[in-house]
CSV table of C-alpha atoms in Angstrom, one decimal:
chain,number,residue,atom,x,y,z
A,1,MET,CA,-1.6,-6.5,-17.3
A,2,SER,CA,-0.5,-5.8,-20.9
A,3,ARG,CA,0.2,-9.5,-21.4
A,4,TRP,CA,-3.4,-10.4,-20.5
A,5,ARG,CA,-4.8,-7.7,-22.9
A,6,SER,CA,-2.6,-8.7,-25.8
A,7,ARG,CA,-3.6,-12.3,-25.7
A,8,GLY,CA,-7.3,-11.5,-25.2
A,9,GLY,CA,-7.7,-14.5,-22.9
A,10,SER,CA,-10.0,-15.0,-20.0
A,11,ALA,CA,-9.5,-16.1,-16.5
A,12,SER,CA,-9.9,-19.7,-17.5
A,13,GLU,CA,-6.7,-19.6,-19.7
A,14,SER,CA,-4.5,-18.7,-16.8
A,15,THR,CA,-1.3,-20.8,-16.5
A,16,GLU,CA,-1.7,-21.1,-12.8
A,17,PRO,CA,-1.6,-24.6,-11.4
A,18,GLU,CA,-4.8,-26.6,-11.0
A,19,PRO,CA,-4.5,-27.2,-7.3
A,20,THR,CA,-4.7,-23.5,-6.6
A,21,SER,CA,-8.0,-23.2,-8.5
A,22,HIS,CA,-9.3,-26.2,-6.6
A,23,THR,CA,-8.5,-24.7,-3.3
A,24,LEU,CA,-10.2,-21.4,-4.3
A,25,GLU,CA,-13.5,-23.1,-5.3
A,26,PRO,CA,-15.0,-23.1,-1.9
A,27,GLN,CA,-14.2,-19.4,-1.5
A,28,THR,CA,-15.7,-18.4,-4.8
A,29,LEU,CA,-18.9,-20.5,-4.5
A,30,GLU,CA,-20.1,-18.8,-1.3
A,31,PRO,CA,-20.2,-15.3,-2.9
A,32,GLN,CA,-21.9,-16.7,-6.0
A,33,GLU,CA,-24.6,-18.3,-3.9
A,34,ALA,CA,-25.0,-15.0,-2.0
A,35,GLU,CA,-25.2,-13.1,-5.3
A,36,ALA,CA,-27.6,-15.6,-6.8
A,37,LYS,CA,-30.5,-14.6,-4.6
A,38,PRO,CA,-30.7,-10.9,-5.8
A,39,GLU,CA,-30.4,-12.2,-9.4
A,40,GLU,CA,-33.2,-14.6,-8.8
A,41,ARG,CA,-35.4,-11.9,-7.4
A,42,GLU,CA,-34.5,-9.6,-10.3
A,43,ALA,CA,-35.3,-12.3,-12.8
A,44,GLU,CA,-38.6,-13.0,-11.1
A,45,LYS,CA,-39.4,-9.3,-11.1
A,46,LYS,CA,-38.7,-9.0,-14.8
A,47,GLY,CA,-40.7,-12.1,-15.5
A,48,TRP,CA,-43.7,-10.7,-13.6
A,49,LEU,CA,-43.4,-7.4,-15.5
A,50,SER,CA,-43.3,-9.2,-18.8
A,51,ARG,CA,-46.4,-11.2,-17.9
A,52,LEU,CA,-48.1,-8.1,-16.8
A,53,ARG,CA,-47.5,-6.4,-20.2
A,54,GLY,CA,-48.0,-9.4,-22.5
A,55,GLY,CA,-50.2,-11.7,-20.5
A,56,GLY,CA,-47.5,-14.4,-20.2
A,57,SER,CA,-47.5,-17.2,-17.7
A,58,VAL,CA,-45.1,-18.3,-15.1
A,59,SER,CA,-43.7,-21.0,-17.3
A,60,GLU,CA,-42.5,-18.5,-19.9
A,61,THR,CA,-40.1,-16.9,-17.4
A,62,ILE,CA,-36.6,-18.3,-17.6
A,63,GLU,CA,-35.0,-18.6,-14.2
A,64,PRO,CA,-31.3,-18.5,-14.0
A,65,GLU,CA,-29.8,-22.0,-13.7
A,66,PRO,CA,-27.0,-21.3,-11.3
A,67,ALA,CA,-29.4,-20.0,-8.7
A,68,SER,CA,-31.6,-23.0,-8.9
A,69,GLU,CA,-28.6,-25.4,-8.7
A,70,THR,CA,-27.3,-23.6,-5.6
A,71,LEU,CA,-30.7,-23.5,-3.9
A,72,GLU,CA,-31.8,-27.1,-4.5
A,73,PRO,CA,-29.5,-28.7,-1.8
A,74,GLN,CA,-31.0,-26.4,0.9
A,75,THR,CA,-34.3,-28.3,1.3
A,76,PHE,CA,-34.4,-29.8,4.8
A,77,GLU,CA,-38.2,-30.4,5.1
A,78,PRO,CA,-38.2,-34.2,4.8
A,79,GLN,CA,-35.3,-34.5,7.3
A,80,SER,CA,-37.0,-32.2,9.8
A,81,LEU,CA,-40.4,-33.9,9.6
A,82,GLU,CA,-39.2,-37.5,10.1
A,83,PRO,CA,-37.7,-37.0,13.6
A,84,LEU,CA,-40.8,-35.2,14.8
A,85,GLY,CA,-43.0,-38.1,13.7
A,86,ALA,CA,-40.7,-40.6,15.2
A,87,GLU,CA,-40.7,-38.8,18.6
A,88,ALA,CA,-44.5,-38.4,18.6
A,89,LYS,CA,-45.2,-42.2,18.4
A,90,PRO,CA,-43.5,-43.2,21.7
A,91,GLU,CA,-45.6,-40.5,23.5
A,92,GLU,CA,-48.8,-41.9,22.2
A,93,SER,CA,-47.8,-45.5,23.0
A,94,GLU,CA,-46.9,-44.5,26.6
A,95,ALA,CA,-50.3,-42.8,27.0
A,96,GLU,CA,-52.1,-45.9,25.7
A,97,LYS,CA,-50.0,-48.2,27.9
A,98,GLU,CA,-50.9,-46.0,31.0
A,99,ALA,CA,-54.6,-46.0,30.1
A,100,GLU,CA,-54.5,-49.8,29.5
A,101,LYS,CA,-52.8,-50.3,32.8
A,102,LYS,CA,-55.4,-48.2,34.7
A,103,GLY,CA,-58.1,-50.1,32.8
A,104,TRP,CA,-56.7,-53.4,33.9
A,105,PHE,CA,-56.6,-52.3,37.5
A,106,ALA,CA,-60.2,-51.2,37.3
A,107,ARG,CA,-61.3,-54.5,35.8
A,108,LEU,CA,-59.3,-56.3,38.4
A,109,ARG,CA,-61.3,-54.5,41.1
A,110,GLY,CA,-64.7,-54.5,39.5
A,111,GLY,CA,-64.7,-57.5,37.2
A,112,GLY,CA,-65.1,-55.4,34.0
A,113,SER,CA,-63.8,-56.4,30.6
A,114,ALA,CA,-61.3,-54.7,28.3
A,115,SER,CA,-64.2,-53.4,26.1
A,116,ASP,CA,-65.6,-51.5,29.1
A,117,THR,CA,-62.5,-49.4,29.4
A,118,PRO,CA,-62.7,-46.2,27.4
A,119,LYS,CA,-59.8,-45.3,25.2
A,120,PRO,CA,-57.8,-42.2,26.2
A,121,GLU,CA,-59.2,-40.2,23.3
A,122,GLU,CA,-62.8,-41.1,24.3
A,123,SER,CA,-62.2,-40.3,27.9
A,124,ARG,CA,-60.7,-37.0,27.1
A,125,ARG,CA,-63.7,-36.1,24.9
A,126,GLU,CA,-66.1,-37.2,27.6
A,127,GLU,CA,-64.4,-35.0,30.2
A,128,SER,CA,-64.3,-32.0,27.8
A,129,GLN,CA,-68.1,-32.3,27.1
A,130,PRO,CA,-70.0,-31.6,30.4
A,131,GLU,CA,-73.7,-31.4,30.5
A,132,ALA,CA,-75.3,-28.1,29.4
A,133,SER,CA,-77.0,-27.6,32.7
A,134,GLU,CA,-73.8,-28.0,34.7
A,135,GLU,CA,-72.0,-25.5,32.3
A,136,VAL,CA,-74.7,-22.9,32.8
A,137,GLY,CA,-74.7,-23.4,36.6
A,138,ASN,CA,-71.0,-23.1,36.8
A,139,ASP,CA,-70.9,-20.0,34.6
A,140,VAL,CA,-73.4,-18.3,36.8
A,141,GLU,CA,-71.6,-19.2,40.0
A,142,GLN,CA,-68.3,-18.1,38.6
A,143,GLU,CA,-69.7,-14.7,37.4
A,144,GLN,CA,-71.3,-14.2,40.8
A,145,GLU,CA,-68.0,-15.0,42.6
A,146,VAL,CA,-66.0,-12.7,40.3
A,147,GLU,CA,-68.5,-9.9,40.8
A,148,ARG,CA,-68.5,-10.5,44.6
A,149,LYS,CA,-64.7,-10.4,44.7
A,150,GLY,CA,-64.7,-7.2,42.6
A,151,TRP,CA,-67.1,-5.6,45.0
A,152,PHE,CA,-64.9,-6.6,48.0
A,153,ALA,CA,-61.9,-5.1,46.2
A,154,ARG,CA,-63.8,-1.8,45.6
A,155,LEU,CA,-65.0,-1.7,49.2
A,156,ARG,CA,-61.5,-2.2,50.6
A,157,SER,CA,-60.2,0.4,48.2
A,158,GLY,CA,-62.9,2.8,49.3
A,159,LEU,CA,-62.2,2.3,52.9
A,160,ALA,CA,-58.4,2.8,52.4
A,161,LYS,CA,-58.4,6.2,54.0
A,162,SER,CA,-60.3,5.1,57.1
A,163,THR,CA,-58.2,1.9,57.3
A,164,LYS,CA,-55.0,3.8,57.2
A,165,ARG,CA,-56.1,6.1,59.9
A,166,VAL,CA,-57.0,3.3,62.2
A,167,THR,CA,-54.2,0.8,61.5
A,168,GLU,CA,-51.4,3.4,61.6
A,169,SER,CA,-52.5,4.5,65.0
A,170,ILE,CA,-52.6,0.9,66.3
A,171,THR,CA,-49.3,0.0,64.8
A,172,SER,CA,-47.5,3.0,66.3
A,173,LEU,CA,-48.6,2.0,69.8
A,174,PHE,CA,-47.0,-1.4,69.9
A,175,THR,CA,-43.5,-0.7,71.0
A,176,LYS,CA,-43.8,-3.1,73.9
A,177,LYS,CA,-44.4,-6.8,73.9
A,178,LYS,CA,-47.0,-6.9,76.7
A,179,LEU,CA,-50.4,-5.2,76.7
A,180,ASP,CA,-50.4,-2.6,79.6
A,181,GLN,CA,-52.9,0.0,80.7
A,182,GLN,CA,-51.1,2.9,78.9
A,183,THR,CA,-51.4,1.0,75.6
A,184,LEU,CA,-55.1,0.4,76.2
A,185,ASP,CA,-55.8,4.0,76.8
A,186,ASP,CA,-53.9,5.0,73.7
A,187,LEU,CA,-55.9,2.4,71.7
A,188,GLU,CA,-59.1,3.9,72.9
A,189,ASP,CA,-58.1,7.4,71.9
A,190,ALA,CA,-57.1,6.1,68.4
A,191,LEU,CA,-60.6,4.5,67.9
A,192,ILE,CA,-62.4,7.6,69.0
A,193,GLN,CA,-60.4,9.7,66.6
A,194,ALA,CA,-61.3,7.3,63.8
A,195,ASP,CA,-65.0,8.2,64.4
A,196,LEU,CA,-66.0,4.9,65.9
A,197,GLY,CA,-67.4,6.8,68.9
A,198,VAL,CA,-66.7,6.8,72.6
A,199,SER,CA,-69.1,3.9,73.4
A,200,VAL,CA,-67.7,1.6,70.7
A,201,ALA,CA,-64.1,2.5,71.6
A,202,ALA,CA,-64.6,1.7,75.3
A,203,ARG,CA,-66.4,-1.6,74.4
A,204,LEU,CA,-63.6,-2.8,72.1
A,205,VAL,CA,-60.7,-1.8,74.4
A,206,GLY,CA,-62.4,-3.1,77.5
A,207,LYS,CA,-62.9,-6.6,75.9
A,208,LEU,CA,-59.3,-6.6,74.6
A,209,GLY,CA,-57.9,-5.7,78.1
A,210,LYS,CA,-60.1,-8.3,79.8
A,211,GLU,CA,-58.8,-11.1,77.5
A,212,ARG,CA,-55.1,-10.1,76.8
A,213,PHE,CA,-54.0,-7.7,79.6
A,214,GLY,CA,-50.4,-8.4,80.7
A,215,LYS,CA,-49.9,-10.8,77.9
A,216,GLU,CA,-47.7,-10.6,74.8
A,217,VAL,CA,-49.7,-9.4,71.8
A,218,THR,CA,-49.0,-8.1,68.3
A,219,GLU,CA,-50.7,-5.3,66.4
A,220,GLU,CA,-52.0,-7.9,63.9
A,221,GLU,CA,-53.7,-9.8,66.7
A,222,VAL,CA,-55.2,-6.5,68.0
A,223,ARG,CA,-56.6,-5.6,64.6
A,224,ALA,CA,-58.1,-9.1,64.2
A,225,ALA,CA,-59.7,-8.9,67.6
A,226,PHE,CA,-61.2,-5.5,66.9
A,227,ALA,CA,-62.5,-6.7,63.5
A,228,ASP,CA,-64.3,-9.6,65.2
A,229,ASP,CA,-65.9,-7.3,67.8
A,230,ILE,CA,-66.9,-4.7,65.2
A,231,ALA,CA,-68.5,-7.4,63.1
A,232,GLU,CA,-70.5,-8.5,66.2
A,233,ILE,CA,-71.8,-4.9,66.5
A,234,LEU,CA,-72.7,-4.6,62.9
A,235,GLN,CA,-74.2,-8.0,62.3
A,236,PRO,CA,-77.7,-7.2,63.7
A,237,VAL,CA,-78.1,-4.2,61.5
A,238,ALA,CA,-76.8,-5.8,58.2
A,239,VAL,CA,-80.3,-6.4,57.0
A,240,PRO,CA,-81.3,-6.0,53.3
A,241,LEU,CA,-84.3,-4.0,52.5
A,242,ALA,CA,-87.2,-6.4,52.2
A,243,ILE,CA,-89.4,-5.7,49.2
A,244,ASP,CA,-92.9,-7.0,49.7
A,245,ALA,CA,-93.9,-8.8,46.5
A,246,ALA,CA,-97.6,-8.6,47.6
A,247,ARG,CA,-97.6,-4.8,47.3
A,248,LYS,CA,-97.7,-3.5,43.7
A,249,PRO,CA,-95.8,-1.3,44.1
A,250,HIS,CA,-93.6,-1.4,47.2
A,251,VAL,CA,-93.3,2.4,47.9
A,252,VAL,CA,-89.9,3.6,49.2
A,253,LEU,CA,-89.5,7.2,50.3
A,254,VAL,CA,-85.9,8.4,50.3
A,255,VAL,CA,-84.9,11.4,52.4
A,256,GLY,CA,-81.7,13.1,53.3
A,257,VAL,CA,-79.9,16.5,53.4
A,258,ASN,CA,-78.5,18.3,50.4
A,259,GLY,CA,-75.2,16.8,49.2
A,260,SER,CA,-75.6,13.4,50.8
A,261,GLY,CA,-75.8,11.6,47.5
A,262,LYS,CA,-79.6,11.0,47.8
A,263,THR,CA,-80.6,11.4,44.2
A,264,THR,CA,-77.8,9.2,42.8
A,265,THR,CA,-78.4,6.7,45.5
A,266,ILE,CA,-82.0,6.3,44.3
A,267,ALA,CA,-80.9,5.5,40.8
A,268,LYS,CA,-78.3,3.0,42.2
A,269,LEU,CA,-81.0,1.3,44.2
A,270,ALA,CA,-83.1,1.1,41.1
A,271,ASN,CA,-80.3,-0.6,39.3
A,272,LEU,CA,-79.8,-3.0,42.2
A,273,TYR,CA,-83.5,-4.0,42.3
A,274,ARG,CA,-83.7,-4.2,38.5
A,275,ARG,CA,-80.8,-6.7,38.4
A,276,GLU,CA,-82.8,-8.8,40.9
A,277,GLY,CA,-85.5,-9.0,38.3
A,278,ARG,CA,-87.9,-6.4,39.7
A,279,THR,CA,-89.7,-3.7,37.7
A,280,VAL,CA,-88.8,-0.2,39.1
A,281,MET,CA,-90.2,3.3,38.7
A,282,LEU,CA,-88.6,6.6,39.9
A,283,ALA,CA,-90.4,9.7,41.0
A,284,ALA,CA,-88.4,13.0,40.7
A,285,GLY,CA,-89.9,14.5,43.9
A,286,ASP,CA,-87.0,17.0,44.5
A,287,THR,CA,-88.8,19.8,42.6
A,288,PHE,CA,-87.1,22.4,44.9
A,289,ARG,CA,-83.6,22.1,43.4
A,290,ALA,CA,-83.3,23.1,39.8
A,291,ALA,CA,-80.9,20.4,38.6
A,292,ALA,CA,-82.4,17.5,40.6
A,293,VAL,CA,-85.0,16.5,38.1
A,294,GLU,CA,-82.6,16.4,35.1
A,295,GLN,CA,-80.0,14.6,37.3
A,296,LEU,CA,-82.5,11.8,38.2
A,297,LYS,CA,-83.5,11.5,34.5
A,298,VAL,CA,-79.9,11.0,33.5
A,299,TRP,CA,-79.4,8.4,36.2
A,300,GLY,CA,-82.7,6.7,35.3
A,301,ASP,CA,-81.5,6.3,31.8
A,302,ARG,CA,-78.3,4.6,33.0
A,303,ALA,CA,-80.3,2.3,35.3
A,304,GLY,CA,-82.8,1.6,32.5
A,305,VAL,CA,-85.9,2.6,34.5
A,306,PRO,CA,-88.7,5.2,33.8
A,307,VAL,CA,-88.7,8.5,35.7
A,308,ILE,CA,-91.9,10.5,36.5
A,309,SER,CA,-91.2,14.2,36.7
A,310,LYS,CA,-92.7,17.7,36.6
A,311,PRO,CA,-91.1,21.1,36.1
A,312,THR,CA,-89.0,22.7,38.8
A,313,GLY,CA,-91.2,24.3,41.5
A,314,ALA,CA,-94.1,21.9,41.0
A,315,ASP,CA,-96.0,20.4,43.9
A,316,ALA,CA,-93.9,17.4,45.1
A,317,ALA,CA,-96.8,15.8,46.9
A,318,GLY,CA,-98.9,15.9,43.7
A,319,LEU,CA,-96.0,14.4,41.7
A,320,ALA,CA,-95.7,11.6,44.2
A,321,TYR,CA,-99.5,10.9,43.9
A,322,ASP,CA,-99.3,10.8,40.1
A,323,ALA,CA,-96.3,8.4,40.2
A,324,LEU,CA,-98.0,6.0,42.6
A,325,GLU,CA,-101.2,6.0,40.6
A,326,ARG,CA,-99.2,5.1,37.4
A,327,ALA,CA,-97.1,2.5,39.1
A,328,ARG,CA,-100.2,0.8,40.4
A,329,ALA,CA,-101.9,0.9,37.0
A,330,GLU,CA,-98.8,-0.6,35.3
A,331,ASN,CA,-98.2,-3.1,38.0
A,332,TYR,CA,-94.6,-2.1,39.0
A,333,ASP,CA,-92.8,-3.9,41.8
A,334,VAL,CA,-91.0,-0.9,43.3
A,335,LEU,CA,-91.6,2.9,43.4
A,336,LEU,CA,-88.7,5.0,44.6
A,337,ILE,CA,-89.7,8.6,45.5
A,338,ASP,CA,-87.0,11.3,45.6
A,339,THR,CA,-87.5,14.2,48.0
A,340,ALA,CA,-85.9,17.6,48.4
A,341,GLY,CA,-82.8,17.9,50.6
A,342,ARG,CA,-84.1,18.9,54.0
A,343,LEU,CA,-82.3,20.6,56.9
A,344,HIS,CA,-83.6,21.3,60.4
A,345,ASN,CA,-83.9,25.0,59.7
A,346,LYS,CA,-86.0,24.6,56.5
A,347,THR,CA,-89.4,24.5,58.0
A,348,ASN,CA,-91.3,24.5,54.7
A,349,LEU,CA,-89.3,21.6,53.4
A,350,MET,CA,-90.0,19.6,56.5
A,351,ASP,CA,-93.8,20.4,56.1
A,352,GLU,CA,-93.6,19.2,52.5
A,353,LEU,CA,-92.3,15.8,53.6
A,354,ALA,CA,-95.3,15.3,55.9
A,355,LYS,CA,-97.6,16.4,53.0
A,356,ILE,CA,-96.1,13.8,50.7
A,357,VAL,CA,-96.9,11.1,53.2
A,358,ARG,CA,-100.5,12.3,53.7
A,359,VAL,CA,-101.2,12.5,50.0
A,360,ILE,CA,-99.9,9.1,48.9
A,361,ARG,CA,-101.8,7.5,51.8
A,362,LYS,CA,-105.0,8.5,49.9
A,363,LEU,CA,-104.1,5.8,47.4
A,364,ASP,CA,-102.4,3.4,49.8
A,365,PRO,CA,-103.1,3.8,53.5
A,366,ASP,CA,-99.8,1.9,54.3
A,367,ALA,CA,-97.6,3.9,52.1
A,368,PRO,CA,-94.7,4.6,52.3
A,369,HIS,CA,-93.8,1.0,53.0
A,370,SER,CA,-90.2,1.9,53.6
A,371,CYS,CA,-88.4,5.1,54.4
A,372,LEU,CA,-84.6,5.3,53.8
A,373,LEU,CA,-82.3,8.0,55.2
A,374,VAL,CA,-79.2,8.6,53.1
A,375,LEU,CA,-76.1,9.6,55.1
A,376,ASP,CA,-72.8,11.0,53.8
A,377,ALA,CA,-70.0,9.2,55.6
A,378,THR,CA,-67.7,12.3,55.2
A,379,THR,CA,-69.9,14.2,57.7
A,380,GLY,CA,-68.5,12.1,60.5
A,381,GLN,CA,-70.2,12.6,63.9
A,382,ASN,CA,-72.6,15.1,62.3
A,383,ALA,CA,-74.4,12.1,60.9
A,384,HIS,CA,-75.8,11.4,64.4
A,385,ALA,CA,-77.6,14.7,64.5
A,386,GLN,CA,-79.1,14.0,61.0
A,387,VAL,CA,-80.5,10.7,62.2
A,388,GLU,CA,-82.0,12.2,65.3
A,389,THR,CA,-83.7,15.0,63.3
A,390,PHE,CA,-85.2,12.8,60.6
A,391,LYS,CA,-86.4,10.3,63.1
A,392,ALA,CA,-88.5,13.0,64.7
A,393,LEU,CA,-90.1,13.9,61.4
A,394,SER,CA,-90.8,10.5,59.7
A,395,PRO,CA,-90.6,6.8,60.6
A,396,ILE,CA,-87.0,6.0,59.4
A,397,ASP,CA,-86.8,2.3,58.6
A,398,ALA,CA,-83.2,2.0,57.5
A,399,LEU,CA,-80.0,3.8,56.5
A,400,VAL,CA,-77.9,4.0,53.4
A,401,VAL,CA,-74.4,5.2,54.0
A,402,THR,CA,-72.6,6.7,51.0
A,403,LYS,CA,-69.2,8.2,50.1
A,404,LEU,CA,-67.2,5.8,52.3
A,405,ASP,CA,-64.4,6.4,49.9
A,406,GLY,CA,-64.4,10.1,50.4
A,407,SER,CA,-62.7,10.5,53.8
A,408,ALA,CA,-61.2,8.7,56.7
A,409,LYS,CA,-64.5,8.8,58.7
A,410,GLY,CA,-65.9,5.4,57.7
A,411,GLY,CA,-65.8,4.3,61.3
A,412,VAL,CA,-68.9,6.5,61.9
A,413,LEU,CA,-71.0,3.6,60.5
A,414,VAL,CA,-70.1,1.5,63.5
A,415,ALA,CA,-71.0,4.2,65.9
A,416,LEU,CA,-74.4,4.7,64.2
A,417,ALA,CA,-75.2,1.0,64.3
A,418,GLU,CA,-74.3,0.8,68.0
A,419,LYS,CA,-76.3,3.8,68.9
A,420,PHE,CA,-79.5,3.7,66.8
A,421,GLN,CA,-79.8,0.0,65.9
A,422,LEU,CA,-81.2,1.0,62.5
A,423,PRO,CA,-80.7,-1.4,59.6
A,424,VAL,CA,-78.0,-0.5,57.1
A,425,VAL,CA,-79.4,-1.8,53.9
A,426,ALA,CA,-76.6,-0.6,51.5
A,427,VAL,CA,-73.3,1.2,51.4
A,428,GLY,CA,-71.7,3.2,48.6
A,429,VAL,CA,-68.0,3.5,47.7
A,430,GLY,CA,-67.9,5.3,44.4
A,431,GLU,CA,-69.8,7.2,41.7
A,432,GLY,CA,-70.5,4.3,39.3
A,433,ILE,CA,-74.0,2.8,38.9
A,434,ASP,CA,-72.8,-0.4,40.4
A,435,ASP,CA,-70.9,1.2,43.4
A,436,LEU,CA,-73.8,0.6,45.8
A,437,ARG,CA,-74.3,-2.8,47.3
A,438,PRO,CA,-76.1,-4.5,50.2
A,439,PHE,CA,-74.2,-4.1,53.5
A,440,GLU,CA,-72.1,-7.0,54.8
A,441,ALA,CA,-70.9,-6.7,58.4
A,442,ARG,CA,-67.9,-9.0,58.4
A,443,VAL,CA,-66.5,-7.7,55.1
A,444,PHE,CA,-66.8,-4.1,56.3
A,445,ALA,CA,-65.3,-4.8,59.7
A,446,ARG,CA,-62.3,-6.6,58.3
A,447,GLY,CA,-61.8,-4.0,55.5
A,448,LEU,CA,-61.9,-1.2,58.1
A,449,MET,CA,-59.1,-3.0,60.0
A,450,GLY,CA,-57.0,-3.7,56.9
A,451,LEU,CA,-57.6,-7.4,56.9
A,452,PRO,CA,-58.6,-9.7,54.0
A,453,SER,CA,-62.3,-10.5,53.8
């Protein structure tokens, strides 16, 4: 080390042989290239700061030469672009050849000329530009199909508890390959426990035994057979509420016991009819319950329809009269009248219902044009007693069954249809404004049996 300091030389004055320095050059260049990048960034940073202070330009900044020399050989853009262009040409030529080939076959069949054959680019543009009317029609159909599938999914989800109750009972019974009398008896008990009722259970099991007794059968085949028979029972009552366009308005009186979902059902029906393009007005006739008026106002805002109301305790018949008078003056299509929840032991409420009918008939002798009874599916067989009670008080035209998602008693709808033969105009499976839809027999039957719609 003293020898190097005394001479004051540098590393270039070393007496080491030249081959050694040549062999070390590849090893020393790599670190220099790696170190050049931070130096370049530092130089660029200093140049930027100097320009910021003195207003200099980029050309005034002196970049280090070694860094530029080491970075120049690393440009691969021309080399990477040429192969891509070369590869793209054969693909285009193949597409043109295929199009030309198809065009030749078409001309051979039809006598056309080469000029009649569209180029691939033109044909693709034509295919991608359908007529506006077709686009609108397809969009509407697709939206309706998506919405319909969404409703089916919600219905099946809402019936999950009822489905589980029925299907698990059926599945547990099939330990034998052949259908015998003991299995039929057990199946009948399972259907009764699922609230389908004695009459419906006997009908379904009797038909199954007549067709498959002593034969090999699987639980999937049994569920499919039951679904078909249930759909046959429900089909006659799956009738939508007919709104008479000649009546302005068509008056619908909605009745039901407290807690059946009557008030929310009215708003959901309003939303359903409004989406059909009808004008709808609501009358908050449940003046007996303190929160009913405000509840209907909130739901009316959600549905986008006006609500006629009076303070709690006001005369419900007088309110119904005022609402009908206004709906007629403003030419509304539908007037839905809410009423207080009535029980068989509430004589005054029952009398009020009769009074509402008498008063609105002063304006329209045929009103109400429809009377809907809202039933809570969670009440099970108690729904039978409600139908019988309200039928004795007013001419019930149809049923709306709500809260099918609330319990495992969805089978009661089948029993009601078989016993009373009243139309079921709508069913509800949730609390949302769109969770009430027209009743479809086959979809409900297959959903109840855990089968795809």
